Short mmCIF file of C-alpha atoms in Angstrom, two decimals:
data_model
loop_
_atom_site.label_atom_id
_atom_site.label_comp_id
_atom_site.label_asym_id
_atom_site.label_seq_id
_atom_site.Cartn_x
_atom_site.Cartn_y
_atom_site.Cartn_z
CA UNK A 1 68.99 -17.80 -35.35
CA UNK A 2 65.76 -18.30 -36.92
CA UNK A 3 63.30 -15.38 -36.87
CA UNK A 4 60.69 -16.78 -33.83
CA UNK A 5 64.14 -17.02 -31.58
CA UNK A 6 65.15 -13.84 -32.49
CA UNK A 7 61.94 -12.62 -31.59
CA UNK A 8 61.95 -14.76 -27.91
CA UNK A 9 65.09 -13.18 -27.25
CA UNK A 10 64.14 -9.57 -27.92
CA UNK A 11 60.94 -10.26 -25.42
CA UNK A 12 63.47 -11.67 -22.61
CA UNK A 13 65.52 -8.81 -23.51
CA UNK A 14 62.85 -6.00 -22.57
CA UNK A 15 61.51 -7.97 -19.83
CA UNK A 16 64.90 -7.56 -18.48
CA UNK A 17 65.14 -4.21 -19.23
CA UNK A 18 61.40 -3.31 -17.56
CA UNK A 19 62.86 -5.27 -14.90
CA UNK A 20 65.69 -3.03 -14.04
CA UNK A 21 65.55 -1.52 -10.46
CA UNK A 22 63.80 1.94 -10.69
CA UNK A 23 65.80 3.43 -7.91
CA UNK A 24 69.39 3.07 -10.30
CA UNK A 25 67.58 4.30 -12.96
CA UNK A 26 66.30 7.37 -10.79
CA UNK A 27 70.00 7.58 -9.73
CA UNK A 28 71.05 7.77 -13.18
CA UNK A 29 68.91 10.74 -14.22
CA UNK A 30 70.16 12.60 -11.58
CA UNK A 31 73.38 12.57 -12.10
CA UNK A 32 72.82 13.26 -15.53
CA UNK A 33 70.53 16.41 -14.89
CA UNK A 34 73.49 18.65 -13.49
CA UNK A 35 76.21 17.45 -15.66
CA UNK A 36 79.87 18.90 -14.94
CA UNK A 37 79.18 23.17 -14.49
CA UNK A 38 81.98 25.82 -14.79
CA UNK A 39 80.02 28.57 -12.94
CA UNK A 40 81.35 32.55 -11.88
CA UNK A 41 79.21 33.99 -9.19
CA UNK A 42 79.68 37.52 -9.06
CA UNK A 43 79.39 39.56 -5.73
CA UNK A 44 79.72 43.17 -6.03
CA UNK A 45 76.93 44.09 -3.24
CA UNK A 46 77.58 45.53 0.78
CA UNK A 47 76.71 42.29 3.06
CA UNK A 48 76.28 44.83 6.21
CA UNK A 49 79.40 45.07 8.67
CA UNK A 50 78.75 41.51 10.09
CA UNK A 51 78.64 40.31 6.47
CA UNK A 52 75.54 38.76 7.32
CA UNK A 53 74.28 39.98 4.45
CA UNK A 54 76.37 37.49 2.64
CA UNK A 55 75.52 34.46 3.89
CA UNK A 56 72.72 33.60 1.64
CA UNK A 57 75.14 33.62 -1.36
CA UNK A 58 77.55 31.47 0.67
CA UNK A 59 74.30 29.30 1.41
CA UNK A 60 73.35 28.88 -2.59
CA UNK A 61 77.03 27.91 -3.28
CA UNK A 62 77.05 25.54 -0.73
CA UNK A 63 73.50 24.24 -2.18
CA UNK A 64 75.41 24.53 -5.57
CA UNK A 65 77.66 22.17 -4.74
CA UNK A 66 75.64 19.86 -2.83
CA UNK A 67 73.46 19.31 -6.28
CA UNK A 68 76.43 19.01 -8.59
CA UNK A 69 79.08 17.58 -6.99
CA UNK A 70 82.23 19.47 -5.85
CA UNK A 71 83.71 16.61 -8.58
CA UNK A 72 81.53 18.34 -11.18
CA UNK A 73 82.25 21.63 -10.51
CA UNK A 74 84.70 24.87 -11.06
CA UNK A 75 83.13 27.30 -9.29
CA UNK A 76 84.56 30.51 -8.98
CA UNK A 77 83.37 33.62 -7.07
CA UNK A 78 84.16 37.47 -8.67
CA UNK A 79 84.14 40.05 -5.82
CA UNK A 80 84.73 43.74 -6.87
CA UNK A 81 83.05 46.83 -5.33
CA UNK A 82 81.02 46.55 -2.26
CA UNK A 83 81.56 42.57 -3.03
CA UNK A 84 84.81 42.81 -1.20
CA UNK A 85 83.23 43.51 1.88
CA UNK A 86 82.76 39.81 2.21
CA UNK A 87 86.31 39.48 2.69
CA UNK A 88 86.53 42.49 5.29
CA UNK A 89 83.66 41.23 7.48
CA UNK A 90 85.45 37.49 7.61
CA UNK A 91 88.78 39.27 9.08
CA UNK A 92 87.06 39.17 12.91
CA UNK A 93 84.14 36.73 12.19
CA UNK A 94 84.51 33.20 12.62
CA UNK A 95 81.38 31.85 11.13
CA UNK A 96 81.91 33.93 7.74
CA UNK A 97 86.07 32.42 8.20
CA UNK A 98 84.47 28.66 8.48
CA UNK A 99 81.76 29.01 5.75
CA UNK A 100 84.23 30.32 3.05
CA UNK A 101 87.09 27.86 4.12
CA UNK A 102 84.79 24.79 3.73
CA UNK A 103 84.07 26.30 0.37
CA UNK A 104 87.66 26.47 -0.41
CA UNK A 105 87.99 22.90 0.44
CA UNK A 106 85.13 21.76 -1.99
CA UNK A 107 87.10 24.05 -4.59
CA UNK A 108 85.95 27.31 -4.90
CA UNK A 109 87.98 29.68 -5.86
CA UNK A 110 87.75 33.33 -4.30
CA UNK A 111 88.88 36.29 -6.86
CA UNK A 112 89.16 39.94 -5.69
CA UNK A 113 89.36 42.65 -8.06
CA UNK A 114 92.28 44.12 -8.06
CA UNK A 115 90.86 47.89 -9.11
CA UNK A 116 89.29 47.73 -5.82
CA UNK A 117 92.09 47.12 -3.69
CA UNK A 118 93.67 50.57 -5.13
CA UNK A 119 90.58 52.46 -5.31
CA UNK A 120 89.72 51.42 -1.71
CA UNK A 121 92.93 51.85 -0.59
CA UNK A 122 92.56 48.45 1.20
CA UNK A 123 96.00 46.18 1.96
CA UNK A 124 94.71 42.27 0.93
CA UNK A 125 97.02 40.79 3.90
CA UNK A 126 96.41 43.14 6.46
CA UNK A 127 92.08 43.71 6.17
CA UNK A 128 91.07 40.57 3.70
CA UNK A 129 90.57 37.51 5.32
CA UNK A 130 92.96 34.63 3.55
CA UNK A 131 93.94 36.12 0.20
CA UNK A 132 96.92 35.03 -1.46
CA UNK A 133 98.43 36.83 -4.54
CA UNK A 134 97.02 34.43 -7.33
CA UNK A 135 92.93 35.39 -5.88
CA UNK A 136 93.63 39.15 -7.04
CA UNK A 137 92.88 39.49 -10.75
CA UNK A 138 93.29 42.64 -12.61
CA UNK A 139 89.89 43.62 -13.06
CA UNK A 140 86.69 42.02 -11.83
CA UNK A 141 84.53 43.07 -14.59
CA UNK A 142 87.03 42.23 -16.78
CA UNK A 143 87.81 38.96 -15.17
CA UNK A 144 83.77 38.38 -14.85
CA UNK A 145 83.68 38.56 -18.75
CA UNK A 146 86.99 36.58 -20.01
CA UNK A 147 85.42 32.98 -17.86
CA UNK A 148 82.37 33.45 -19.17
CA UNK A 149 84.12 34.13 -22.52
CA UNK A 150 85.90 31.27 -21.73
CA UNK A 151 82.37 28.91 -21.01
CA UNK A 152 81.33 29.24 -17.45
CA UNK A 153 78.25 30.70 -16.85
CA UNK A 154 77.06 33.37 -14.73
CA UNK A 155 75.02 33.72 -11.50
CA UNK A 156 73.93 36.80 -9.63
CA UNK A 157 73.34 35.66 -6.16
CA UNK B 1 76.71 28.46 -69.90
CA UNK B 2 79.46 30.81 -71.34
CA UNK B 3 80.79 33.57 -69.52
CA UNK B 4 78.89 36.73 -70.62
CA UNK B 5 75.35 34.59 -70.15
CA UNK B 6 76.27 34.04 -66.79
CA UNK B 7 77.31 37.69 -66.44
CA UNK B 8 74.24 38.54 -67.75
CA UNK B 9 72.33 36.26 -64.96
CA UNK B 10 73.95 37.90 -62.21
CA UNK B 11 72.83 41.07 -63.37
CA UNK B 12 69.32 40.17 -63.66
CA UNK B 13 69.56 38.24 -60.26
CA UNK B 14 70.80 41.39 -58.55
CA UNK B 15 68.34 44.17 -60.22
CA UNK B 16 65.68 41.50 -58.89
CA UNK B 17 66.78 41.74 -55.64
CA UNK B 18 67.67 45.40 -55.35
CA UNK B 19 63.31 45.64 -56.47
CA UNK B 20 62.30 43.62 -54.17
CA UNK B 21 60.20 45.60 -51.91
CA UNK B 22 61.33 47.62 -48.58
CA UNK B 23 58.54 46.60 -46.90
CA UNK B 24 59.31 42.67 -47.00
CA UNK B 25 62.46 43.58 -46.39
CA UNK B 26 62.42 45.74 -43.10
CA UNK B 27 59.94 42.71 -42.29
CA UNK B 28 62.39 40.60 -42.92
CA UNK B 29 65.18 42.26 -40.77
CA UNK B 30 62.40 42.54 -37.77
CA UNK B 31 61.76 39.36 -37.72
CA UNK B 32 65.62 38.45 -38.16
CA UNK B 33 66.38 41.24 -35.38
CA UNK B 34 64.60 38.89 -32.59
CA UNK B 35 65.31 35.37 -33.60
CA UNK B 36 64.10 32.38 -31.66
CA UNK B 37 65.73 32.48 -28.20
CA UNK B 38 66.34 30.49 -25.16
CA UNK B 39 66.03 32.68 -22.16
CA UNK B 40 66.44 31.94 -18.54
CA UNK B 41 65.18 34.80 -15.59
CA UNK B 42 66.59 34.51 -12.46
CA UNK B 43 64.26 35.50 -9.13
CA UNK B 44 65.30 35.30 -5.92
CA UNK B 45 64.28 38.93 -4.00
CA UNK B 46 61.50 39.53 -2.21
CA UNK B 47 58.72 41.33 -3.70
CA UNK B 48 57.11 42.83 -0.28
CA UNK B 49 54.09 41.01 1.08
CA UNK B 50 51.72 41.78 -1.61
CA UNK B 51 53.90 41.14 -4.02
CA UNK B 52 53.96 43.98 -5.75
CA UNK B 53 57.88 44.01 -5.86
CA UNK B 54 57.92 41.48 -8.63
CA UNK B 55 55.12 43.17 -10.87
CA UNK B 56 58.04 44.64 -12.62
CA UNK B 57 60.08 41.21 -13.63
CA UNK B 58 56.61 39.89 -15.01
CA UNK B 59 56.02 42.91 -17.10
CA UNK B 60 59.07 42.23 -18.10
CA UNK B 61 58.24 38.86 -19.40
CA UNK B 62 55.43 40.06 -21.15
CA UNK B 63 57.43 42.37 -22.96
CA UNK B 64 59.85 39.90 -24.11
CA UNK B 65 57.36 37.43 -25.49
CA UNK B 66 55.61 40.50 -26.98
CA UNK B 67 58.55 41.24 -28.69
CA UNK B 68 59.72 38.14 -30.19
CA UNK B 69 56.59 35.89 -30.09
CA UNK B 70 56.04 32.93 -27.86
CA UNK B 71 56.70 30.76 -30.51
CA UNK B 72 60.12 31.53 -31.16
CA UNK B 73 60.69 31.98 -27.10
CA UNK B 74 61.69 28.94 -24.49
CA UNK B 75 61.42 31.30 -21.67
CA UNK B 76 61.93 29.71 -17.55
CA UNK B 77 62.03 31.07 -14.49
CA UNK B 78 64.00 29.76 -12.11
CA UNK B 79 63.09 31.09 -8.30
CA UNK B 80 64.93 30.01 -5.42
CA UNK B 81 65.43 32.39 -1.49
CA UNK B 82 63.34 35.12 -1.27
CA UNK B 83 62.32 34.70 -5.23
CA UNK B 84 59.93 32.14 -4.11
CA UNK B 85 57.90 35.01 -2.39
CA UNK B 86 55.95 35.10 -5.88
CA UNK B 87 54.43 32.47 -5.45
CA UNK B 88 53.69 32.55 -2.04
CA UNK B 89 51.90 36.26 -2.70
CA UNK B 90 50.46 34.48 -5.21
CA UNK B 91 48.51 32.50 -3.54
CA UNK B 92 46.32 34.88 -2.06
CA UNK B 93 46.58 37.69 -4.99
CA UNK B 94 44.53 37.27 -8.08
CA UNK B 95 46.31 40.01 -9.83
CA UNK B 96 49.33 38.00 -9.27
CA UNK B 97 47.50 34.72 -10.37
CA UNK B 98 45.94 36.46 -13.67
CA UNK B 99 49.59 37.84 -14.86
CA UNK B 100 51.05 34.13 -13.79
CA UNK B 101 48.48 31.78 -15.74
CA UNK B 102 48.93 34.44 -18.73
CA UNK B 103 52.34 33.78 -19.15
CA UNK B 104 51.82 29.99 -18.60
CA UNK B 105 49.56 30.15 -21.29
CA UNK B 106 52.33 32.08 -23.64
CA UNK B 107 54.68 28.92 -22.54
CA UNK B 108 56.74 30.32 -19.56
CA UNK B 109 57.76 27.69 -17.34
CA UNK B 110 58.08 28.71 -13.77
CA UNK B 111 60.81 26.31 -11.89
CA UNK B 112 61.39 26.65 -7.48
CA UNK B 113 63.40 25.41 -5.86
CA UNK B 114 63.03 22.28 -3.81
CA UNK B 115 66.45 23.60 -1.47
CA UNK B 116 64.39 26.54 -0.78
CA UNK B 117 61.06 24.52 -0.01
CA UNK B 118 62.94 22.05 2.30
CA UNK B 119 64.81 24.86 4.21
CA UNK B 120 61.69 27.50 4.40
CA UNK B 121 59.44 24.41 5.72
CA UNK B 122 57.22 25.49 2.53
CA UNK B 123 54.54 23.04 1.03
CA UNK B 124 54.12 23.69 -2.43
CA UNK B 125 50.26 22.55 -2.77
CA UNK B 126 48.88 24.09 0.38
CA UNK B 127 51.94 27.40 0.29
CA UNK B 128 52.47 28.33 -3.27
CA UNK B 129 50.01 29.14 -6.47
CA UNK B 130 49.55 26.35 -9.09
CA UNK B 131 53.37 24.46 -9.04
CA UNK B 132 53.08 21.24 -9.55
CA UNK B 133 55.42 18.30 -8.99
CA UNK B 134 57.43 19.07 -12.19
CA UNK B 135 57.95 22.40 -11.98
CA UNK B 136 60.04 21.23 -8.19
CA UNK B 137 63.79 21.19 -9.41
CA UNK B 138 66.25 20.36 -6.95
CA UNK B 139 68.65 23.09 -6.80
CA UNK B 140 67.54 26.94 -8.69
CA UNK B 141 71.22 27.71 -8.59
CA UNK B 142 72.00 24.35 -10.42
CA UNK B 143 69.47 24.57 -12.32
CA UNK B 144 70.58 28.10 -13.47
CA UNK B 145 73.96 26.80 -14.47
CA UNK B 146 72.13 23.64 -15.99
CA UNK B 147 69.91 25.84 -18.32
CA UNK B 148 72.91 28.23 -19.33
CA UNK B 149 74.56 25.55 -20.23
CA UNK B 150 72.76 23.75 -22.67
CA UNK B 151 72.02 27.53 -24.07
CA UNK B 152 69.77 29.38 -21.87
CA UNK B 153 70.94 32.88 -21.77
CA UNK B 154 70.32 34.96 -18.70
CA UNK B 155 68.73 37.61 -17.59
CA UNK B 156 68.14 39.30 -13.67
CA UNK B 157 65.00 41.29 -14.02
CA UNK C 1 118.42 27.80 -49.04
CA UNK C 2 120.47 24.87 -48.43
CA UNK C 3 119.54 22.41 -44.99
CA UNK C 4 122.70 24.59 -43.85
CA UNK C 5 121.78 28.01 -44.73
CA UNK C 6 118.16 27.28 -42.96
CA UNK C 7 119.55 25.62 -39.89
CA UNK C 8 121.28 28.74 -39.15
CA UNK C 9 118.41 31.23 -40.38
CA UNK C 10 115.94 29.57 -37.58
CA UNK C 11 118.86 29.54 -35.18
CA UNK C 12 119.60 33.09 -35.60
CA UNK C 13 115.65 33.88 -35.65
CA UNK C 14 115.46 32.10 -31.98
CA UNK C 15 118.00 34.04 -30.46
CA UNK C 16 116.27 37.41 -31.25
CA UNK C 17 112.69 35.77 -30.57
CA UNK C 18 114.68 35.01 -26.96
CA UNK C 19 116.12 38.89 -26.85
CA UNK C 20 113.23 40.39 -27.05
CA UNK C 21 112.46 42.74 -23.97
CA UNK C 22 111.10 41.59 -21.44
CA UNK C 23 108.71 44.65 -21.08
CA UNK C 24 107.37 43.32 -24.66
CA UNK C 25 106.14 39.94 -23.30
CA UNK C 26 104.65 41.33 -20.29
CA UNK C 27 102.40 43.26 -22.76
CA UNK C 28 101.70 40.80 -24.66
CA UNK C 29 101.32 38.34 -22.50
CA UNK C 30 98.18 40.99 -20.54
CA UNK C 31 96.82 41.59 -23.44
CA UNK C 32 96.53 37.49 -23.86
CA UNK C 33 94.83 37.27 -20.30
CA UNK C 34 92.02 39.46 -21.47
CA UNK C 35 91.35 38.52 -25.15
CA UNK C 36 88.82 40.44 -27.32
CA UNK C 37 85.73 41.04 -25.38
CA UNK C 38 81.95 41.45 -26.35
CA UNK C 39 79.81 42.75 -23.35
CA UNK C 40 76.39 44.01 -22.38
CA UNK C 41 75.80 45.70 -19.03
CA UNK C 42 72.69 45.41 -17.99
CA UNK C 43 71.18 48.12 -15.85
CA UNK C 44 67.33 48.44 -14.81
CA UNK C 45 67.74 50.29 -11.39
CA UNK C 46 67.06 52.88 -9.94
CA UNK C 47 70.21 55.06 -9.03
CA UNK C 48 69.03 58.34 -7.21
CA UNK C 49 67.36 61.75 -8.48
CA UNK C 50 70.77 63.12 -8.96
CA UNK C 51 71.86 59.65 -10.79
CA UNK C 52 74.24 59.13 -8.20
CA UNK C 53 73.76 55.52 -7.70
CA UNK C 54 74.67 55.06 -11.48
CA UNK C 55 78.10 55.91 -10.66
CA UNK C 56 79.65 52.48 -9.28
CA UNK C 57 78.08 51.35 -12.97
CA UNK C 58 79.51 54.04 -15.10
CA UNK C 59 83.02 53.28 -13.19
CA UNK C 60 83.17 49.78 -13.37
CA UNK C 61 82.57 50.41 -17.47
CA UNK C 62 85.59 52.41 -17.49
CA UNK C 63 87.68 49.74 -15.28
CA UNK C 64 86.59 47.25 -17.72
CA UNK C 65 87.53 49.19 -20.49
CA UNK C 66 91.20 49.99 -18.98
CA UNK C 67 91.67 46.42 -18.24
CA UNK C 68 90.96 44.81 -21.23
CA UNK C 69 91.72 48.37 -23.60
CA UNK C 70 89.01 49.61 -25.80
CA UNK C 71 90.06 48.13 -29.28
CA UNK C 72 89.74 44.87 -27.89
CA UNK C 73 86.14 45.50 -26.26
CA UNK C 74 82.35 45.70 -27.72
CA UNK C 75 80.68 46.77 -24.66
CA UNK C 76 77.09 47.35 -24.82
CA UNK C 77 74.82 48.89 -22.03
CA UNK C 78 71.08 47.93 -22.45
CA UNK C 79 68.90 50.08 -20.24
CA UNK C 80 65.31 49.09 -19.07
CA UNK C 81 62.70 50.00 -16.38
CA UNK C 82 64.39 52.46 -13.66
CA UNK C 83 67.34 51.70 -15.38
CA UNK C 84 66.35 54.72 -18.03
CA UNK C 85 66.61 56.99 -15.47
CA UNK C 86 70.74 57.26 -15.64
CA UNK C 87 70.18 59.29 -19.12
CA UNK C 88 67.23 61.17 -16.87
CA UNK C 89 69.29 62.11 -14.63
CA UNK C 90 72.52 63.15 -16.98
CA UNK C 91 70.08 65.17 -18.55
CA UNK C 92 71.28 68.06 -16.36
CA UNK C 93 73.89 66.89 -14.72
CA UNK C 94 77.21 67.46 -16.90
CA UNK C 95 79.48 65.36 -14.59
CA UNK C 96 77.35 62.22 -15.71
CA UNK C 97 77.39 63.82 -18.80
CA UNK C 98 81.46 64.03 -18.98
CA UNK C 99 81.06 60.27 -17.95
CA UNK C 100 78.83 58.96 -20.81
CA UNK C 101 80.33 61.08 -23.13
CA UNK C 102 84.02 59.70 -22.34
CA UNK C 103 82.81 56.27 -22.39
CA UNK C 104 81.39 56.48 -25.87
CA UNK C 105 84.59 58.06 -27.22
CA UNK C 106 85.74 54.49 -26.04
CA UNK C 107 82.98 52.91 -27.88
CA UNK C 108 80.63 52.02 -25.43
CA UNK C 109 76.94 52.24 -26.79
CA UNK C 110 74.18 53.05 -24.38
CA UNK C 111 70.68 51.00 -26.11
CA UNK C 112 67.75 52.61 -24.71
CA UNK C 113 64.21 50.35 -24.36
CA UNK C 114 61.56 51.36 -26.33
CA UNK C 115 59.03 49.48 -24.29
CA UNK C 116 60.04 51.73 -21.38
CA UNK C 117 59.86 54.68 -23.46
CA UNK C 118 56.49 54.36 -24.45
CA UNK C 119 55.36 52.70 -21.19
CA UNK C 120 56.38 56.04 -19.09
CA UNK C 121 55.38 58.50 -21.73
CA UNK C 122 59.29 59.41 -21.94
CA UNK C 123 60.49 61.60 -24.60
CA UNK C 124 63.94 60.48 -25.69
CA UNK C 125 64.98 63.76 -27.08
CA UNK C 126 63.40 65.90 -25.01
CA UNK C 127 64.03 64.15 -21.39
CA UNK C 128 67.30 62.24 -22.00
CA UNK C 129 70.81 62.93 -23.20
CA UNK C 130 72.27 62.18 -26.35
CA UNK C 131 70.48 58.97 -27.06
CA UNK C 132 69.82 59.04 -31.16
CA UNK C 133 66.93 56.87 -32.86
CA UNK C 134 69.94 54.07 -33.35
CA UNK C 135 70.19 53.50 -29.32
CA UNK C 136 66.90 52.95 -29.17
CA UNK C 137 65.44 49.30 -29.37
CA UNK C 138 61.90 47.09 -29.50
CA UNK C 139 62.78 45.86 -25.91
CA UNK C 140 65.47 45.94 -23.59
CA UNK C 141 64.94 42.89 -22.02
CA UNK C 142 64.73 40.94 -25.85
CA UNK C 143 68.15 42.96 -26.78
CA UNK C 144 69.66 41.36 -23.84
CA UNK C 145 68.88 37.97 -24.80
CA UNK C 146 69.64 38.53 -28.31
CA UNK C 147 73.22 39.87 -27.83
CA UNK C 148 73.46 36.94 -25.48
CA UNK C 149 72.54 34.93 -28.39
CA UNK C 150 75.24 36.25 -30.56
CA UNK C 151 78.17 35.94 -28.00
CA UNK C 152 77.79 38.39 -26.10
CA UNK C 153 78.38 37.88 -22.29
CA UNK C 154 76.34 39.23 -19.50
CA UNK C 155 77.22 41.66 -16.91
CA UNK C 156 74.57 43.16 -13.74
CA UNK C 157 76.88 45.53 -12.13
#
């Protein structure tokens, strides 16, 4: 190619680039601003006995997801303490039951804290609301440290 | 060089060192002990009407860039829920608005949420002190985990 | 060793690897699920004139420490703001006293803020207990962010 071709074609080649529907480009950026996320929210606060005080952490995980993409996400929420209350005020209320089993579907994973159970003398099938043996970990502070050791990040709701 | 001329070099090198004085020294160690960092607040309480509730968190701040220079700090604040309340008290508040614009000036970035802005019915021109269209992100909880991520650590004044 | 000789060495060296008890690999494999930690509490509220709000804090440090055993934890706790106020209130009160004593036998260091010293005209020898001119640092809120820095994860209990 001689150099004033070479030249042509590098114009037609920007042209074509400048060209280039904004919108994809837009769509592009976004999905690279929240690139995949492993994220631990930790709840260890009273939510009152309706647990309403809960819902705006259930909110910013929902609004978590929404941004990143349940795809792009392992999201897991630490409850130890006062935290478990969540799970206590879902037993008889069906709003707090639907929010945290659409979560589940999108893949968040609910963890209780094991300490607390025996402290708190509370029975995870009888009071908790859907708890199977693999969401009780040892130790919620514990547990809070080793996935962040192990790269997700951490968010106090 | 033969062996005892390069013993005799490390000698020399290390009496030169031991003389060097404390002073630099402890300087050096300071300035060592708060190296540049990457740090990420999180704000999402309220702070009462006036506002006065988040005078703490931006003394806070202050302290932090006192202590290891705005020039080796990229410090953000990410508000989302009640956190946005800052601003809002903001708006009316020149206290507020005189400790805000002094840590702009020092290079803190302050990020809202645009979740919270849609869901709150809040206009960020005519509701909130000085934000301006890129200081909107789209989630503050994403936007936590995106910061962390690419090395923000965290902090929940 | 002949191909023989070895064949049998590694066979013989399986079967006892297989042998081993049971109770062994169950300890191992814990002490796998929570690998070497390094931690820093952060606490900057208030917890109560008689410092009883500090004890969910001081308990979930000792959880943490059971869990993941104390030669395999650096736990820092980096006190700020109201936070101060647990050594305020141990100050005469022995029970927190027995607490923060037991953890540091554990190896738990408590890093007082100098900022918040200063700021609130406290006297760290006269007014708290047992804090030494080693727990105290520049800033509270810059020691967080620089332990961050060097691996340390983050903990608000």
């Amino acid at each position: 190619m001689t150099r004033l071709l070479s030249s042509i074609a590098l114009a037609i080649a920007t042209a074509l680039a400048l060209a280039a529907p904004l919108k994809a480009q837009d769509a592009s950026e976004a999905a690279e601003a929240y690139a995949p996320q492993k994220v631990v929210y930790h709840l260890n606060e009273a939510g009152g006995d309706d647990g309403a005080g809960y819902k705006p952490a259930l909110n910013n995980i929902q609004n978590h997801i929404n941004a990143v993409g349940a795809d792009n996400l392992d999201l897991r929420v630490v409850m130890h303490g006062d935290g478990v209350g969540l799970l206590q005020a879902a037993k008889d209320n069906q709003q707090l039951q639907g929010l945290i089993s659409g979560l589940k579907t999108e893949g968040v994973r609910f963890l209780v804290c094991n300490n607390t159970l025996v402290g708190r003398e509370i029975d995870a099938e009888a009071d908790l609301f859907d708890v199977w043996p693999e969401d009780i970990v040892p130790s919620g502070v514990a547990e809070l440290a080793k996935l962040q050791t192990e790269g997700f990040v951490y968010i106090k709701p």
